[in-house]
Coordinates of C-alpha atoms in Angstrom, one line a residue:
Chain A
M570 CA 258.0 -25.1 171.6
S571 CA 255.5 -22.4 172.6
N572 CA 254.4 -19.7 170.2
L573 CA 256.3 -17.1 172.2
A574 CA 259.5 -19.1 171.9
I575 CA 258.9 -19.4 168.1
E576 CA 258.5 -15.7 168.0
L577 CA 261.9 -15.2 169.5
N578 CA 263.5 -17.5 167.1
N579 CA 262.4 -15.8 163.9
D580 CA 265.0 -14.9 161.4
V581 CA 265.2 -11.2 161.6
I582 CA 268.9 -11.0 162.2
A583 CA 270.2 -8.4 159.9
K584 CA 273.3 -8.5 157.8
Q585 CA 275.7 -5.7 158.4
T586 CA 275.3 -2.8 155.9
M587 CA 278.1 -0.8 154.4
N588 CA 276.9 2.7 153.2
I589 CA 278.7 4.0 150.2
I590 CA 278.0 7.7 149.7
L591 CA 279.1 9.5 146.5
L592 CA 279.2 13.3 146.5
I593 CA 279.3 14.3 142.8
D594 CA 280.3 17.6 141.4
K595 CA 277.9 18.3 138.5
S596 CA 278.9 21.9 137.9
G597 CA 279.1 23.2 134.3
S598 CA 282.9 22.4 134.0
M599 CA 282.1 18.7 134.3
R600 CA 280.1 18.8 131.1
G601 CA 281.2 16.5 128.4
H602 CA 283.5 13.5 128.8
K603 CA 284.1 14.0 132.5
M604 CA 280.4 13.8 133.4
D605 CA 280.0 10.9 130.9
E606 CA 282.8 9.0 132.7
V607 CA 281.3 9.7 136.1
N608 CA 277.9 8.4 134.9
A609 CA 279.6 5.3 133.4
A610 CA 281.6 4.8 136.6
I611 CA 278.5 4.9 138.8
K612 CA 276.7 2.4 136.6
E613 CA 279.6 0.0 136.7
I614 CA 280.1 0.4 140.4
I615 CA 276.4 -0.5 141.0
N616 CA 276.8 -3.7 139.0
Y617 CA 280.1 -4.4 140.7
L618 CA 278.5 -4.0 144.2
R619 CA 275.6 -6.2 143.2
A620 CA 278.1 -9.0 142.4
L621 CA 280.1 -8.3 145.5
Q622 CA 276.9 -8.5 147.7
A623 CA 275.8 -11.7 146.1
D624 CA 279.2 -13.3 147.0
N625 CA 279.3 -11.8 150.5
A626 CA 277.2 -13.6 153.2
N627 CA 277.9 -10.9 155.8
V628 CA 277.5 -7.5 154.3
N629 CA 274.9 -5.6 152.3
F630 CA 275.8 -2.6 150.3
D631 CA 273.6 0.5 150.3
L632 CA 274.3 3.4 148.0
S633 CA 273.5 7.1 148.4
L634 CA 274.2 9.7 145.8
M635 CA 274.3 13.4 146.2
T636 CA 275.0 16.0 143.4
F637 CA 276.2 19.5 143.9
G638 CA 275.9 22.2 141.2
T639 CA 274.4 25.5 142.0
Q640 CA 272.4 23.6 144.6
A641 CA 273.2 20.5 146.5
E642 CA 270.6 17.7 146.5
W643 CA 270.3 14.1 147.3
I644 CA 269.4 11.8 144.4
N645 CA 268.1 9.5 147.2
E646 CA 267.7 10.7 150.7
E647 CA 267.2 7.2 152.1
T648 CA 269.9 4.7 151.5
I649 CA 269.0 2.2 148.8
N650 CA 270.4 -1.3 148.5
V651 CA 272.4 -1.7 145.3
D652 CA 270.1 -4.5 144.1
N653 CA 267.2 -2.0 144.0
Y654 CA 269.1 1.1 142.8
N655 CA 267.9 2.6 139.5
F656 CA 270.4 5.1 138.3
D657 CA 269.6 7.9 135.8
D658 CA 272.5 9.8 134.2
I659 CA 273.4 13.0 135.9
E660 CA 273.5 16.2 133.8
S661 CA 276.0 18.8 134.5
K662 CA 275.2 22.5 135.0
G663 CA 275.7 25.3 137.4
T664 CA 278.4 26.2 139.9
T665 CA 280.1 24.2 142.7
N666 CA 278.1 24.4 145.9
L667 CA 280.3 22.3 148.1
H668 CA 279.2 23.9 151.4
G669 CA 275.6 22.9 150.5
A670 CA 276.8 19.3 150.0
Y671 CA 278.5 19.3 153.4
R672 CA 275.4 20.7 155.0
L673 CA 273.2 18.0 153.5
L674 CA 275.6 15.3 154.5
N675 CA 275.7 16.7 158.0
E676 CA 271.9 16.3 158.3
K677 CA 272.0 12.6 157.2
L678 CA 275.0 11.2 159.1
L679 CA 272.9 10.5 162.1
K680 CA 271.1 7.4 163.4
K681 CA 267.9 6.4 161.5
S682 CA 265.9 7.0 164.7
Q683 CA 267.2 10.6 164.6
G684 CA 266.2 11.1 160.9
G685 CA 269.5 10.1 159.4
M686 CA 270.7 7.3 157.2
M687 CA 273.0 5.4 159.6
P688 CA 271.9 2.4 161.7
D689 CA 270.8 2.9 165.3
F690 CA 273.4 0.4 166.4
G691 CA 276.5 -1.2 165.1
G692 CA 277.1 -0.8 161.4
I693 CA 280.2 -0.4 159.4
A694 CA 282.1 2.8 158.9
P695 CA 280.8 4.3 155.6
I696 CA 282.8 5.2 152.5
I697 CA 282.3 8.7 151.4
I698 CA 283.8 9.7 148.1
L699 CA 283.8 13.3 146.9
L700 CA 284.3 13.7 143.2
T701 CA 285.1 17.1 141.8
D702 CA 287.0 18.9 139.0
G703 CA 287.3 22.4 140.4
H704 CA 287.3 24.9 143.1
P705 CA 284.2 25.3 145.1
N706 CA 282.0 28.4 145.3
N707 CA 282.8 31.1 147.8
G708 CA 280.7 29.8 150.6
P709 CA 281.2 28.6 154.1
W710 CA 282.5 25.1 153.2
K711 CA 285.1 25.3 156.0
K712 CA 282.5 25.9 158.6
E713 CA 280.3 23.2 157.3
L714 CA 283.2 20.8 157.2
E715 CA 284.0 21.7 160.8
N716 CA 280.4 20.8 161.7
L717 CA 280.8 17.5 159.9
E718 CA 283.9 16.7 161.9
T719 CA 281.8 16.8 165.1
K720 CA 279.7 13.9 163.7
P721 CA 281.0 10.5 164.9
W722 CA 279.9 8.8 161.7
F723 CA 281.9 11.3 159.7
R724 CA 284.9 10.9 162.0
V725 CA 285.1 7.1 161.4
A726 CA 284.2 7.3 157.7
L727 CA 286.7 6.4 155.1
R728 CA 286.9 9.6 153.0
Y729 CA 288.3 9.8 149.5
G730 CA 288.6 13.0 147.4
I731 CA 288.9 12.3 143.7
A732 CA 290.2 15.2 141.7
I733 CA 289.1 14.7 138.1
E734 CA 291.6 16.1 135.7
L735 CA 292.4 18.8 138.2
Q736 CA 295.7 20.5 138.8
D737 CA 294.6 23.6 140.7
Q738 CA 296.5 23.3 144.1
K739 CA 293.9 25.4 145.9
A740 CA 291.2 23.0 144.8
I741 CA 293.3 20.1 145.8
D742 CA 293.8 21.7 149.2
V743 CA 290.0 21.8 149.6
L744 CA 290.0 18.0 149.0
N745 CA 292.8 17.5 151.5
A746 CA 290.8 19.3 154.1
Y747 CA 287.9 17.0 153.4
T748 CA 289.9 13.8 153.7
S749 CA 291.9 15.0 156.6
Q750 CA 293.4 11.9 158.4
N751 CA 290.9 9.5 157.1
G752 CA 291.7 9.0 153.5
E753 CA 293.5 10.3 150.5
V754 CA 293.1 12.7 147.6
I755 CA 293.5 10.9 144.3
K756 CA 294.2 13.0 141.3
V757 CA 292.6 11.2 138.4
L758 CA 294.5 12.5 135.3
D759 CA 292.2 10.7 132.9
A760 CA 288.5 10.3 133.8
N761 CA 288.5 7.0 132.0
I762 CA 290.1 5.3 135.0
L763 CA 287.5 6.5 137.5
K764 CA 285.7 3.2 137.5
Q765 CA 288.9 1.3 138.4
I766 CA 289.8 3.7 141.2
I767 CA 286.4 3.7 142.8
K768 CA 286.2 -0.1 142.5
I769 CA 289.5 -0.5 144.3
I770 CA 288.4 1.8 147.1
V771 CA 285.1 0.0 147.6
L772 CA 286.4 -3.5 147.3
T773 CA 289.4 -3.0 149.7
A774 CA 287.3 -1.1 152.2
S775 CA 284.5 -3.6 152.2
K776 CA 287.0 -6.5 152.9
V777 CA 288.7 -4.8 155.9
Q778 CA 285.8 -2.8 157.3
S779 CA 283.4 -5.8 157.6
T780 CA 285.7 -7.6 160.1
S781 CA 284.3 -7.1 163.5
S782 CA 287.2 -6.4 165.8
N783 CA 286.4 -3.2 167.7
T784 CA 288.7 -0.4 168.4
V785 CA 288.8 2.2 171.1
T786 CA 288.1 5.7 169.8
Q787 CA 291.1 7.3 171.4
G788 CA 294.8 6.8 171.2
T789 CA 295.1 3.7 169.0
V790 CA 295.9 3.0 165.4
K791 CA 292.6 3.2 163.6
K792 CA 291.3 0.5 161.3
V793 CA 290.9 3.2 158.7
D794 CA 294.8 3.4 158.5
M795 CA 294.9 -0.3 157.6
V796 CA 292.3 0.3 154.8
R797 CA 294.2 3.3 153.5
Q798 CA 297.4 1.3 153.3
Q799 CA 295.8 -1.5 151.4
I800 CA 294.1 0.9 149.0
I801 CA 297.4 2.6 148.3
E802 CA 299.0 -0.8 147.5
N803 CA 296.1 -1.8 145.3
I804 CA 295.9 1.4 143.3
T805 CA 299.6 1.4 142.5
D806 CA 299.0 -0.8 139.5
V807 CA 296.6 1.6 137.8
D808 CA 297.9 4.2 135.4
D809 CA 297.1 7.9 135.1
W810 CA 296.6 9.0 138.6
E811 CA 298.6 10.7 141.4
W812 CA 298.3 11.2 145.1
Chain B
M131 CA 263.9 -12.1 197.0
L132 CA 264.0 -8.4 196.7
M133 CA 260.9 -6.5 197.5
T134 CA 261.1 -2.8 197.2
G135 CA 259.4 -0.3 199.5
S136 CA 256.4 0.1 197.1
G137 CA 255.8 -3.6 196.8
R138 CA 257.7 -4.3 193.6
V139 CA 259.4 -7.7 193.4
I140 CA 262.2 -8.9 191.3
K141 CA 260.5 -12.0 189.8
K142 CA 263.4 -13.0 187.6
I143 CA 267.0 -12.0 187.3
F144 CA 269.8 -13.7 185.4
N145 CA 272.6 -13.2 182.9
T146 CA 274.0 -15.3 180.1
T147 CA 276.9 -15.1 177.7
S148 CA 277.9 -17.0 174.6
V149 CA 280.9 -16.9 172.4
G150 CA 280.4 -15.7 168.9
F151 CA 280.8 -17.9 165.8
D152 CA 283.4 -15.6 164.4
H153 CA 285.5 -16.0 167.5
I154 CA 285.1 -19.8 167.4
R155 CA 286.2 -19.8 163.8
R156 CA 289.3 -17.7 164.6
D157 CA 290.0 -19.6 167.9
I158 CA 289.6 -16.5 170.0
V159 CA 288.4 -16.7 173.6
C160 CA 285.1 -15.2 174.5
Q161 CA 285.7 -11.6 175.4
D162 CA 282.3 -10.8 176.8
Y163 CA 281.4 -11.2 180.4
S164 CA 278.1 -10.9 182.3
A165 CA 277.0 -11.1 185.9
S166 CA 274.1 -10.5 188.2
Y167 CA 273.5 -10.1 191.9
L168 CA 270.5 -10.2 194.1
D169 CA 269.9 -9.7 197.8
E170 CA 267.2 -8.3 200.0
E171 CA 268.3 -4.7 199.2
R172 CA 269.4 -4.6 195.6
A173 CA 269.4 -6.4 192.3
I174 CA 272.2 -5.9 189.8
I175 CA 272.7 -6.9 186.2
T176 CA 275.8 -6.1 184.2
V177 CA 277.5 -7.0 180.9
C178 CA 280.9 -6.0 179.6
D179 CA 282.5 -6.5 176.2
G180 CA 286.3 -6.8 175.8
H181 CA 287.8 -5.3 172.7
G182 CA 288.9 -7.4 169.8
G183 CA 291.7 -5.3 168.5
S184 CA 295.2 -6.8 168.5
I185 CA 296.5 -4.8 171.5
Y186 CA 293.7 -5.8 173.9
L187 CA 295.1 -9.2 174.6
R188 CA 293.6 -9.6 178.0
S189 CA 290.2 -8.0 177.3
N190 CA 288.5 -11.2 178.4
R191 CA 289.8 -10.5 181.9
G192 CA 289.1 -6.8 181.5
S193 CA 285.4 -7.5 180.9
K194 CA 285.2 -9.8 183.9
F195 CA 286.8 -7.0 186.0
G196 CA 284.3 -4.5 184.6
C197 CA 281.4 -6.6 185.8
E198 CA 283.0 -7.1 189.1
A199 CA 283.8 -3.4 189.6
L200 CA 280.2 -2.4 188.8
I201 CA 278.7 -4.9 191.2
E202 CA 281.0 -4.0 194.0
V203 CA 280.5 -0.3 193.6
F204 CA 276.7 -0.7 193.3
K205 CA 276.8 -2.6 196.6
T206 CA 278.2 0.5 198.2
I207 CA 275.2 2.6 197.4
D208 CA 273.1 3.2 200.5
K209 CA 269.9 1.1 200.5
D210 CA 267.9 4.1 201.5
I211 CA 269.1 6.3 198.6
T212 CA 266.5 8.6 197.1
I213 CA 266.5 10.5 193.9
E214 CA 267.2 13.8 195.7
L215 CA 270.5 12.4 196.9
F216 CA 271.6 11.8 193.3
T217 CA 273.6 15.0 193.0
P218 CA 276.4 15.7 190.4
E219 CA 278.9 15.1 193.2
F220 CA 277.3 11.7 193.9
I221 CA 277.5 10.8 190.3
S222 CA 281.1 11.9 190.0
Q223 CA 282.0 9.8 193.0
L224 CA 280.2 6.8 191.6
K225 CA 282.1 7.1 188.3
L226 CA 285.4 7.5 190.1
K227 CA 284.8 4.5 192.3
I228 CA 284.1 2.3 189.3
I229 CA 287.2 3.4 187.5
C230 CA 289.4 3.0 190.6
Y231 CA 288.0 -0.4 191.4
W232 CA 288.6 -1.6 187.8
N233 CA 292.1 -0.2 187.7
D234 CA 292.9 -1.8 191.0
L235 CA 291.9 -5.2 189.7
V236 CA 294.1 -4.6 186.6
N237 CA 297.0 -3.5 188.7
K238 CA 296.9 -6.6 190.8
E239 CA 297.7 -8.6 187.7
F240 CA 301.2 -7.0 187.4
N241 CA 304.4 -7.4 189.2
I242 CA 305.3 -3.8 189.8
N243 CA 306.2 -1.6 192.7
E244 CA 303.6 1.1 192.8
D245 CA 305.9 3.3 194.8
F246 CA 308.2 3.8 191.8
E247 CA 307.0 6.2 189.2
D248 CA 309.4 5.1 186.5
I249 CA 308.5 1.9 184.7
D250 CA 311.3 -0.6 184.8
D251 CA 312.8 -1.6 181.5
D252 CA 312.1 -5.2 182.4
F253 CA 308.4 -4.5 182.8
I254 CA 307.3 -6.1 179.6
E255 CA 309.4 -9.3 180.1
E256 CA 308.3 -9.6 183.7
N257 CA 304.6 -9.1 183.1
L258 CA 303.7 -10.4 179.6
T259 CA 304.1 -13.9 178.4
P260 CA 306.3 -14.7 175.4
E261 CA 303.2 -15.4 173.4
E262 CA 301.7 -12.1 174.2
I263 CA 305.0 -10.3 173.4
N264 CA 305.2 -12.0 170.0
K265 CA 301.7 -10.8 169.1
L266 CA 302.5 -7.1 169.7
S267 CA 304.5 -4.6 167.7
E268 CA 307.2 -2.4 169.2
S269 CA 304.9 0.6 169.3
Q270 CA 302.2 -1.5 171.0
L271 CA 304.6 -2.8 173.6
E272 CA 305.8 0.8 174.3
R273 CA 302.2 1.9 174.7
I274 CA 301.5 -1.0 177.1
K275 CA 304.6 -0.1 179.1
H276 CA 303.2 3.3 179.8
H277 CA 299.5 2.3 180.0
K278 CA 299.1 -1.3 180.9
A279 CA 295.4 -1.1 181.3
T280 CA 295.1 -1.0 177.5
L281 CA 295.5 -4.8 177.5
Y282 CA 292.3 -5.1 179.4
G283 CA 290.1 -2.6 177.4
T284 CA 286.4 -3.2 177.8
T285 CA 283.0 -1.6 177.6
M286 CA 280.7 -1.6 180.6
L287 CA 277.0 -1.6 181.1
G288 CA 274.9 -2.3 184.1
C289 CA 272.1 -1.2 186.5
V290 CA 270.9 -1.7 190.0
V291 CA 267.4 -1.7 191.4
I292 CA 267.6 -0.2 194.9
N293 CA 264.9 1.4 197.0
D294 CA 262.4 1.9 194.1
L295 CA 265.0 3.4 191.9
L296 CA 266.8 2.1 188.8
I297 CA 270.3 3.4 188.5
S298 CA 272.0 2.8 185.1
V299 CA 275.6 3.1 184.0
Q300 CA 277.0 2.8 180.5
L301 CA 280.5 3.2 179.0
G302 CA 281.0 2.2 175.4
D303 CA 278.7 0.4 173.0
G304 CA 275.9 -2.0 173.9
L305 CA 272.4 -1.2 174.9
L306 CA 270.6 -0.7 178.2
V307 CA 266.8 -0.4 178.0
Y308 CA 263.8 -0.8 180.1
I309 CA 260.3 -1.9 179.1
D310 CA 257.3 -0.4 180.9
N311 CA 254.0 -2.1 181.7
E312 CA 252.5 -0.9 178.5
G313 CA 255.2 -2.5 176.4
L314 CA 257.0 0.8 175.5
M315 CA 260.8 0.8 175.4
H316 CA 262.9 3.5 177.2
V317 CA 266.5 4.0 176.3
P318 CA 268.2 6.1 179.1
F319 CA 271.4 6.7 177.0
I320 CA 269.7 7.1 173.6
D321 CA 271.6 10.4 172.9
I322 CA 275.1 8.8 173.3
D323 CA 276.5 8.8 169.9
D324 CA 280.2 8.5 170.4
N325 CA 280.1 4.7 169.8
V326 CA 279.5 4.0 166.1
A327 CA 280.6 1.3 163.7
N328 CA 283.1 -0.8 165.5
Y329 CA 284.5 2.1 167.5
T330 CA 283.8 2.4 171.2
C331 CA 284.8 4.1 174.3
S332 CA 286.6 2.0 176.9
L333 CA 287.4 1.6 180.6
C334 CA 291.1 1.6 179.6
Q335 CA 291.0 5.2 178.2
E336 CA 292.7 7.8 180.3
D337 CA 289.6 9.9 180.0
A338 CA 287.2 7.1 180.8
F339 CA 285.6 9.3 183.5
E340 CA 284.3 11.6 180.7
H341 CA 282.6 8.7 178.9
I342 CA 280.8 7.0 181.7
H343 CA 277.1 7.9 181.6
V344 CA 274.8 7.6 184.6
D345 CA 271.0 7.7 184.7
I346 CA 268.5 7.4 187.5
T347 CA 264.8 6.8 187.2
K348 CA 262.0 5.7 189.4
L349 CA 261.0 2.1 189.2
E350 CA 257.2 2.8 189.2
N351 CA 256.2 1.6 185.8
I352 CA 259.0 -0.6 184.7
K353 CA 258.4 -4.2 183.8
S354 CA 261.7 -5.4 182.5
V355 CA 265.3 -4.2 182.2
F356 CA 267.8 -5.4 179.6
V357 CA 271.5 -4.9 179.3
C358 CA 273.1 -6.3 176.1
T359 CA 276.5 -6.2 174.5
D360 CA 276.7 -5.0 170.9
G361 CA 276.9 -8.6 169.6
V362 CA 273.2 -8.8 170.5
V363 CA 272.0 -5.4 169.5
N364 CA 273.9 -5.1 166.2
S365 CA 272.0 -8.1 165.0
Y366 CA 268.9 -6.0 165.0
Q367 CA 270.4 -2.6 163.9
A368 CA 267.3 -0.5 164.8
Y369 CA 265.5 0.2 168.0
D370 CA 262.1 -0.9 166.8
K371 CA 263.5 -4.3 165.5
Y372 CA 265.3 -4.8 168.9
L373 CA 262.1 -4.1 170.8
N374 CA 259.7 -6.1 168.7
N375 CA 261.9 -9.1 167.9
F376 CA 264.0 -9.4 171.1
A377 CA 263.1 -7.4 174.2
L378 CA 259.3 -7.7 174.1
P379 CA 259.2 -11.4 173.2
I380 CA 261.8 -12.1 176.0
T381 CA 259.8 -10.2 178.5
K382 CA 256.7 -12.2 177.6
I383 CA 258.5 -15.4 177.7
L384 CA 260.0 -14.8 181.1
V385 CA 256.7 -13.6 182.5
N386 CA 254.5 -16.4 181.1
E387 CA 256.6 -19.4 180.4
E388 CA 257.7 -21.7 183.2
N389 CA 260.9 -22.7 181.4
G390 CA 261.3 -19.1 180.1
E391 CA 264.9 -18.7 181.4
E392 CA 266.0 -21.9 179.7
L393 CA 264.4 -20.8 176.4
V394 CA 266.2 -17.4 176.6
R395 CA 269.5 -18.9 177.4
N396 CA 269.2 -21.3 174.5
F397 CA 268.3 -18.4 172.2
I398 CA 271.3 -16.4 173.3
E399 CA 273.6 -19.3 172.7
T400 CA 272.1 -19.8 169.2
L401 CA 272.4 -16.1 168.5
G402 CA 276.1 -16.3 169.4
T403 CA 277.1 -19.5 167.8
E404 CA 274.9 -19.5 164.7
K405 CA 272.5 -16.7 163.9
G406 CA 274.0 -13.4 165.0
I407 CA 276.7 -11.3 163.5
G408 CA 279.5 -13.5 164.8
D409 CA 280.4 -11.5 167.8
D410 CA 280.2 -12.7 171.4
V411 CA 276.8 -12.0 172.9
S412 CA 275.7 -11.2 176.5
L413 CA 272.4 -10.5 178.1
G414 CA 271.4 -9.4 181.6
V415 CA 267.7 -9.2 182.3
M416 CA 265.4 -8.4 185.2
I417 CA 261.6 -8.9 185.4
I418 CA 259.9 -6.7 187.9
E419 CA 256.4 -7.3 189.2
N420 CA 254.2 -5.0 191.1
E421 CA 252.1 -7.0 193.5
T422 CA 249.2 -4.6 193.0
T423 CA 249.4 -3.1 189.4
K424 CA 248.6 -5.2 186.4
S425 CA 250.7 -5.2 183.3
T426 CA 249.4 -5.4 179.8
I427 CA 252.3 -7.5 178.6

C-alpha cells in the first residue's frame, strides 16, 4: 500500500461527543447546604460520567460549567472531557445575573470554527441544565432567551431547569420559559437528591441521544420528546421532587 | 471527456456508497444514494441521505430520487451559461425544478388520481404494504395520508461543472467542498447552521424551497470537488480534520496513484462497515486538471 493510502487509513475517526452544560446559580441565597449539595453533585456527576464514558464505545462526554452570581462567567470556556476535568468547589455570593448567563451561552452555542463549543459537523444534542434557587435580577433575561432560541444548537438541546428548594411561582415561570418545549422544570425539594436527578437526566439522555437516526427539523415528533418521557419515567422513583 | 472552454479537464469523476455498520447490525437497508454523470458539456456528482426516523420508511428510494432529480435538472442548464445569467430568478427556477422533479418521482409511486383533491380513505391500504402499516402509529399514518412525500424524506447535495463554472446545491446535512490548487479548502455553504446534531432539513418538507441553498463559483483555481453525506463528515467533526485526514489525502491519491479510485472506494467501504460512526456513507468526487497551470498538490 502506498504512503498516501496509509495516510488515508489512519485512525482519526472521532467518537461522537455529548456536551453537558451546567448553568449554576451561585448567588448569596445559595450559601450553605444548597451550594454544598451542588458542589457534591457536580463531583459525583463527573465521576459518574467517567465511568459511563469508559463503558461506552461510541460517545465521549464533555463538560462545561458556568456560574452566575453578580456576574456570569464560564469556569471553562472550552469544553473539557470528563476524564480531564478538575473541579474546584464553587463559592456562593452576589445576586442572580441570569441574563448574563444566557448571553454567554449564546456566544458559545456555535460551531468551533465560529468560536463556539459545538462541533462543526454532526454531534449530539447537548444537555443544558440550569440550577437555581431564586428569582433572577431585573435584567433583559427574556430578550437574551429569545436570542438563544434563534440558535439551532439551543433549539435541539435538552433543557432542564432545576429549582432548588424553591416555591416562588414567578421564579418557576422563569425556568418554564427556559425549558420551553424541550425539557422540564424539576422542583428539588431537598438539595440532597440533586445528584440522583442530574444522573438520571444525563444517563437517560445519553442512551437515547447517541442513537443516530436523524429527524427532519420541521413537523415531526422530536427525539427530545422520547428522552423527556423516559426521564419522567425514571425520575418517578426518586423522592422529594415535583414537576 | 469534458474539457471546459478554458482548457480544464475532468480527470476523474466517480461516486461510491457503503452501508453503515449500525444499519447492518439493525438490519436496515442502506438509505444513502450517490450518482455521477459526465458528458462533453457537464460533469455532475451528487449524494443524498435518506432519513432514519421511523416514519421515513422509503427514504432509501427518496435518496435515489434526490440524486436523479438533481442530475436531470442540472442537465437542463444551458451549456453556455455564464455567471451573469445566474440571477435570483434563475436560482428560484432551479430550486423549483428540483423540488418538482423529486415530487413527481414520489407521486409516481402511488396509486392516486391527482385530479381529486380529497384523499381517499383507502389511500393507506392501497398504497402502503401491511408491513409498512404495522410499523407506523395512527398519527404517523394520518400524517402520511396528507403528506405522502414524508415517507421518502432525504437530504440532497450535488454540483455540476459546466462552462468553467461550478454550480453547487445543498439541502440538509452533509458537506460540499472544493479544494484549490494550493490545497486550501472552500466550503460554499459554511454559514448554513440549520442542520445540527441529528436534525436536518429535508426534500419532504413543505417549505423545502426555503432550505435549498445554491452557490456558483468560477472553476479557475479548483483542483477537486467533494460531496459527502454526514456519515462521512461526522466521523471527522471539524473542518480541519476533514481537510487534512480525508479531502487532501484523497485528492493526492486520485491525482498520483494509478489505482487511486480503487483505494478510495475501499476506504469508503471500510469507513461505512467498520471505522466510521455507523451511519451509511457516500462520496462523490471530481478531480479537475488545467492543462496549463500546475498544482502544488
